[in-house]
Amino acid sequence: LALAVIPFHLVPSSSHLSASPPMTVDASTSLWKAIFMASSTFETQHDVKKALLMAGFSFVNGWVDALCLIRYKALSTMMVGNMLAFGPAMVSFVTAEQAGTTSSLPNPLFYVLLLLHFMLGVSTCRILERRYGWSGKHFAPLVMAWIVLHDLLESSSYDFLPKRWSALRLAPVFGFQNSMTLKKGFGTLPWCTTSYVTTMAFGSTDLVLDRCSMTVQEWRKLVTAFIMFTFMILGTVGGAAYNALAPE
C-alpha cells in the first residue's frame, strides 16, 4: 500500500480552467490534434502535468482499493461500496445471531467505523487547512509517514488490530486525499466515479450519432473520463496481480 503515497503538493490549487478557443472536433480534424486542443488537460504544460497527476491518482486508487477489497473485504478510498456492504452484513449478522451461527460477512460495525474514520480524515484536513493554512505540501509528509507506518505495523507482530480491522487506519488518509482533490485540486474525486462512466457512454453515443462531431466542452469531458477510467482499471489489475505474486 506504500504505492498510495502521492505528492499532494503537485495537486493544482484550483480546478478552474482558462476558456478554450472556439472549436468543434469533427472528422476533418486530426484525432491527436483534437485531443491536444480540445481536452482541458492538454492545453498548456501545466495542464499536461495535471492530466498525468489525475491519471496517477486514478491508478493508485484502483491499486489500493483492489488490495483492500482482497485483504479487508472493504474499500478505503471510496465509501459508497462500504455503505452498500453494510446492509448485507447487518442482515447476515442478525440472522446468524438468531440461528446461533457465525456470519460469513464482516461485522456491520466494521463498515460504520470505516465510514466514521474516513469522515474524521476529511474533517481533520479541513481544520488544518482553515485554521493553520495547511496545503498539499504539508499533507504529503504526513500521508507518507502514515502509509509507511501502516505497512510496517501490518507486517509486524506489534499490530494489535485484527487484519481486517487494520483497514480503519487507512480510511483517514484517503479522507485527506479526497478532501484535497475535491475542494482544492481537480474539483472532482480522484478516481473513476460512476459519473465518469456515464459520461463515457453518453459522449461516445453522441459522437457516433453526430458523425464524429462534438463541441470542445463535450470532447473535453469525454477525454477526461477515458483517462480516469483507463488508469483506474490498470490500477485494479496491477493491485490484484501484485497481491497474487506477493500476498504478504
Coordinates of C-alpha atoms in Angstrom, one line a residue, residues 2-247:
A2 CA 3.0 2.3 0.2
L3 CA 2.3 3.0 -3.6
A4 CA -0.5 5.2 -2.4
V5 CA 1.9 7.9 -1.2
I6 CA 1.1 10.7 -3.7
P7 CA 2.9 14.0 -4.0
F8 CA -0.1 16.1 -2.8
H9 CA 1.9 19.3 -3.2
L10 CA 1.6 18.8 -7.0
V11 CA -2.2 19.0 -6.9
P12 CA -3.3 22.1 -8.8
S13 CA -4.5 24.9 -6.5
S14 CA -7.7 25.5 -8.5
S15 CA -9.9 23.4 -10.7
H16 CA -10.9 26.5 -12.8
L17 CA -9.5 26.4 -16.3
S18 CA -9.0 29.1 -18.8
A19 CA -11.5 29.5 -21.6
S20 CA -10.9 27.2 -24.5
P21 CA -10.7 28.5 -28.1
P22 CA -13.9 28.1 -30.1
M23 CA -13.5 24.8 -31.8
T24 CA -15.5 21.8 -32.9
V25 CA -14.0 18.3 -33.0
D26 CA -15.0 16.7 -36.3
A27 CA -13.9 14.1 -38.8
S28 CA -11.7 16.7 -40.7
T29 CA -9.7 17.4 -37.6
S30 CA -6.6 15.2 -36.8
L31 CA -7.6 13.0 -33.8
W32 CA -4.4 13.6 -31.9
K33 CA -4.5 17.3 -32.6
A34 CA -8.1 17.4 -31.5
I35 CA -7.3 15.6 -28.2
F36 CA -4.4 18.0 -27.6
M37 CA -6.5 21.1 -28.3
A38 CA -9.9 20.1 -27.1
S39 CA -9.0 18.4 -23.8
S40 CA -8.6 20.9 -21.0
T41 CA -5.8 18.8 -19.5
F42 CA -3.6 19.3 -22.5
E43 CA -3.9 23.0 -23.4
T44 CA -0.8 24.0 -21.6
Q45 CA 2.3 22.4 -20.0
H46 CA 0.6 22.9 -16.6
D47 CA -2.4 21.0 -17.9
V48 CA -0.3 18.2 -19.2
K49 CA 1.1 17.7 -15.7
K50 CA -2.4 17.9 -14.3
A51 CA -3.6 15.2 -16.6
L52 CA -0.7 13.0 -15.6
L53 CA -1.5 13.6 -12.0
M54 CA -5.2 12.8 -12.4
A55 CA -4.1 9.6 -14.2
G56 CA -1.8 8.8 -11.3
F57 CA -4.4 9.4 -8.7
S58 CA -6.9 7.2 -10.5
F59 CA -4.3 4.4 -11.0
V60 CA -3.3 4.5 -7.3
N61 CA -6.9 4.5 -6.1
G62 CA -7.6 1.5 -8.2
W63 CA -4.5 -0.3 -6.9
V64 CA -5.3 0.4 -3.3
D65 CA -8.9 -0.5 -3.4
A66 CA -8.1 -3.8 -5.2
L67 CA -5.8 -4.7 -2.4
C68 CA -8.2 -3.5 0.3
L69 CA -11.1 -5.5 -1.3
I70 CA -8.9 -8.6 -1.3
R71 CA -7.4 -8.2 2.1
Y72 CA -10.1 -6.5 4.1
K73 CA -13.3 -7.1 2.2
A74 CA -13.8 -3.3 2.2
L75 CA -12.7 -0.1 0.4
S76 CA -10.5 2.6 1.9
T77 CA -10.8 5.3 -0.7
M78 CA -14.5 5.3 -1.6
M79 CA -17.3 5.0 0.9
V80 CA -20.3 4.1 -1.3
G81 CA -19.2 0.4 -1.6
N82 CA -18.9 0.2 2.2
M83 CA -22.3 1.8 2.7
L84 CA -23.8 -0.9 0.4
A85 CA -21.8 -3.7 2.1
F86 CA -23.2 -2.6 5.4
G87 CA -26.8 -3.7 4.5
P88 CA -26.0 -7.4 3.7
A89 CA -23.5 -7.5 6.6
M90 CA -26.2 -6.3 9.0
V91 CA -28.8 -8.8 7.8
S92 CA -26.2 -11.6 7.9
F93 CA -25.1 -10.7 11.4
V94 CA -28.7 -10.6 12.7
T95 CA -29.8 -13.9 11.1
A96 CA -26.6 -15.6 12.2
E97 CA -27.2 -14.4 15.8
Q98 CA -30.7 -15.8 15.7
A99 CA -29.5 -19.2 14.3
G100 CA -26.6 -19.4 16.7
T101 CA -24.0 -19.5 14.0
T102 CA -21.3 -17.2 12.8
S103 CA -21.9 -14.7 10.0
S104 CA -19.8 -15.2 6.8
L105 CA -19.7 -11.4 6.3
P106 CA -17.7 -8.8 8.4
N107 CA -19.3 -7.3 11.5
P108 CA -21.5 -4.4 10.3
L109 CA -19.8 -2.2 13.0
F110 CA -16.7 -2.5 10.9
Y111 CA -18.3 -0.6 8.0
V112 CA -19.8 2.0 10.3
L113 CA -16.3 2.7 11.9
L114 CA -14.7 2.8 8.4
L115 CA -17.1 5.5 7.3
L116 CA -16.6 7.5 10.5
H117 CA -12.8 7.2 10.2
F118 CA -13.0 8.5 6.6
M119 CA -15.1 11.4 7.7
L120 CA -12.7 12.1 10.5
G121 CA -9.9 12.4 8.0
V122 CA -11.9 14.8 5.9
S123 CA -12.8 17.0 8.9
T124 CA -9.2 17.0 10.2
C125 CA -8.0 18.0 6.7
R126 CA -10.5 20.9 6.7
I127 CA -9.5 22.1 10.2
L128 CA -5.8 22.0 9.4
E129 CA -6.4 23.9 6.2
R130 CA -8.7 26.6 7.6
R131 CA -7.1 27.1 11.0
Y132 CA -3.4 26.6 10.2
G133 CA -3.2 27.2 6.4
W134 CA -2.1 23.7 5.5
S135 CA -1.8 22.8 1.9
G136 CA -0.7 19.8 -0.2
K137 CA 2.9 20.2 0.6
H138 CA 2.1 19.9 4.3
F139 CA -0.1 16.8 3.9
A140 CA 2.5 15.0 1.7
P141 CA 4.9 14.0 4.5
L142 CA 2.1 13.2 6.9
V143 CA 0.5 10.8 4.4
M144 CA 3.8 9.3 3.6
A145 CA 4.6 8.6 7.2
W146 CA 1.0 7.3 7.8
I147 CA 1.1 4.8 4.9
V148 CA 4.6 3.5 5.7
L149 CA 3.6 3.1 9.4
H150 CA 0.5 1.2 8.4
D151 CA 2.5 -1.2 6.2
L152 CA 5.2 -1.7 8.9
L153 CA 2.6 -2.4 11.6
E154 CA 0.6 -4.8 9.4
S155 CA 3.6 -6.9 8.6
S156 CA 4.9 -7.0 12.2
S157 CA 3.9 -8.8 15.3
Y158 CA 3.0 -5.5 17.1
D159 CA -0.2 -4.8 15.2
F160 CA -2.9 -5.0 17.9
L161 CA -5.7 -4.9 15.4
P162 CA -7.1 -8.0 13.6
K163 CA -6.0 -7.8 9.9
R164 CA -9.4 -6.8 8.6
W165 CA -9.8 -4.1 11.2
S166 CA -6.5 -2.5 10.3
A167 CA -8.2 -1.0 7.3
L168 CA -9.6 1.6 9.8
R169 CA -6.1 3.1 9.9
L170 CA -6.2 3.8 6.1
A171 CA -9.5 5.5 5.9
P172 CA -8.5 8.9 7.4
V173 CA -5.6 9.1 4.9
F174 CA -7.9 8.8 1.9
G175 CA -10.3 11.3 3.6
F176 CA -7.4 13.7 3.3
Q177 CA -6.8 12.8 -0.3
N178 CA -10.4 13.2 -1.4
S179 CA -10.8 16.5 0.5
M180 CA -7.7 17.9 -1.1
T181 CA -8.5 16.9 -4.7
L182 CA -12.2 17.7 -4.5
K183 CA -12.1 21.1 -2.9
K184 CA -8.6 22.4 -3.8
G185 CA -7.3 20.4 -6.7
F186 CA -9.2 18.9 -9.6
G187 CA -12.7 19.8 -8.5
T188 CA -13.6 16.1 -8.7
L189 CA -12.9 12.9 -6.8
P190 CA -9.5 11.4 -7.8
W191 CA -10.8 8.2 -9.3
C192 CA -13.3 7.0 -11.9
T193 CA -16.7 7.6 -10.4
T194 CA -20.0 6.3 -11.9
S195 CA -20.5 9.8 -13.4
Y196 CA -17.3 9.3 -15.5
V197 CA -18.6 6.0 -16.8
T198 CA -21.9 7.7 -17.6
T199 CA -20.0 10.5 -19.4
M200 CA -18.1 7.9 -21.4
A201 CA -21.3 6.2 -22.6
F202 CA -23.2 9.5 -23.1
G203 CA -20.3 11.2 -25.0
S204 CA -19.5 8.1 -27.2
T205 CA -23.1 7.8 -28.2
D206 CA -23.3 11.5 -29.2
L207 CA -20.0 11.1 -31.1
V208 CA -21.5 8.3 -33.2
L209 CA -24.9 9.9 -33.7
D210 CA -23.4 13.3 -34.7
R211 CA -20.9 11.6 -37.1
C212 CA -17.8 12.3 -35.1
S213 CA -18.7 15.9 -34.5
M214 CA -18.6 17.2 -30.9
T215 CA -18.2 20.6 -29.2
V216 CA -15.0 21.3 -27.4
Q217 CA -16.6 21.2 -24.0
E218 CA -18.2 17.7 -24.5
W219 CA -15.0 16.4 -26.1
R220 CA -13.0 17.6 -23.1
K221 CA -15.3 15.7 -20.7
L222 CA -15.1 12.5 -22.8
V223 CA -11.3 12.5 -22.9
T224 CA -11.0 13.2 -19.2
A225 CA -13.5 10.4 -18.4
F226 CA -11.5 7.9 -20.6
I227 CA -8.3 8.9 -18.8
M228 CA -9.7 8.3 -15.3
F229 CA -11.4 5.0 -16.4
T230 CA -8.4 3.6 -18.2
F231 CA -5.9 4.2 -15.4
M232 CA -8.2 3.0 -12.7
I233 CA -8.7 -0.3 -14.5
L234 CA -5.0 -0.6 -14.9
G235 CA -4.6 0.1 -11.2
T236 CA -7.0 -2.5 -10.1
V237 CA -5.4 -5.2 -12.3
G238 CA -2.0 -4.1 -11.1
G239 CA -3.0 -4.3 -7.4
A240 CA -4.6 -7.7 -7.8
A241 CA -1.6 -9.0 -9.7
Y242 CA 0.7 -7.7 -7.0
N243 CA -1.3 -9.4 -4.3
A244 CA -1.2 -12.7 -6.2
L245 CA 2.5 -12.5 -6.7
A246 CA 3.4 -11.1 -3.2
P247 CA 0.4 -11.7 -1.0

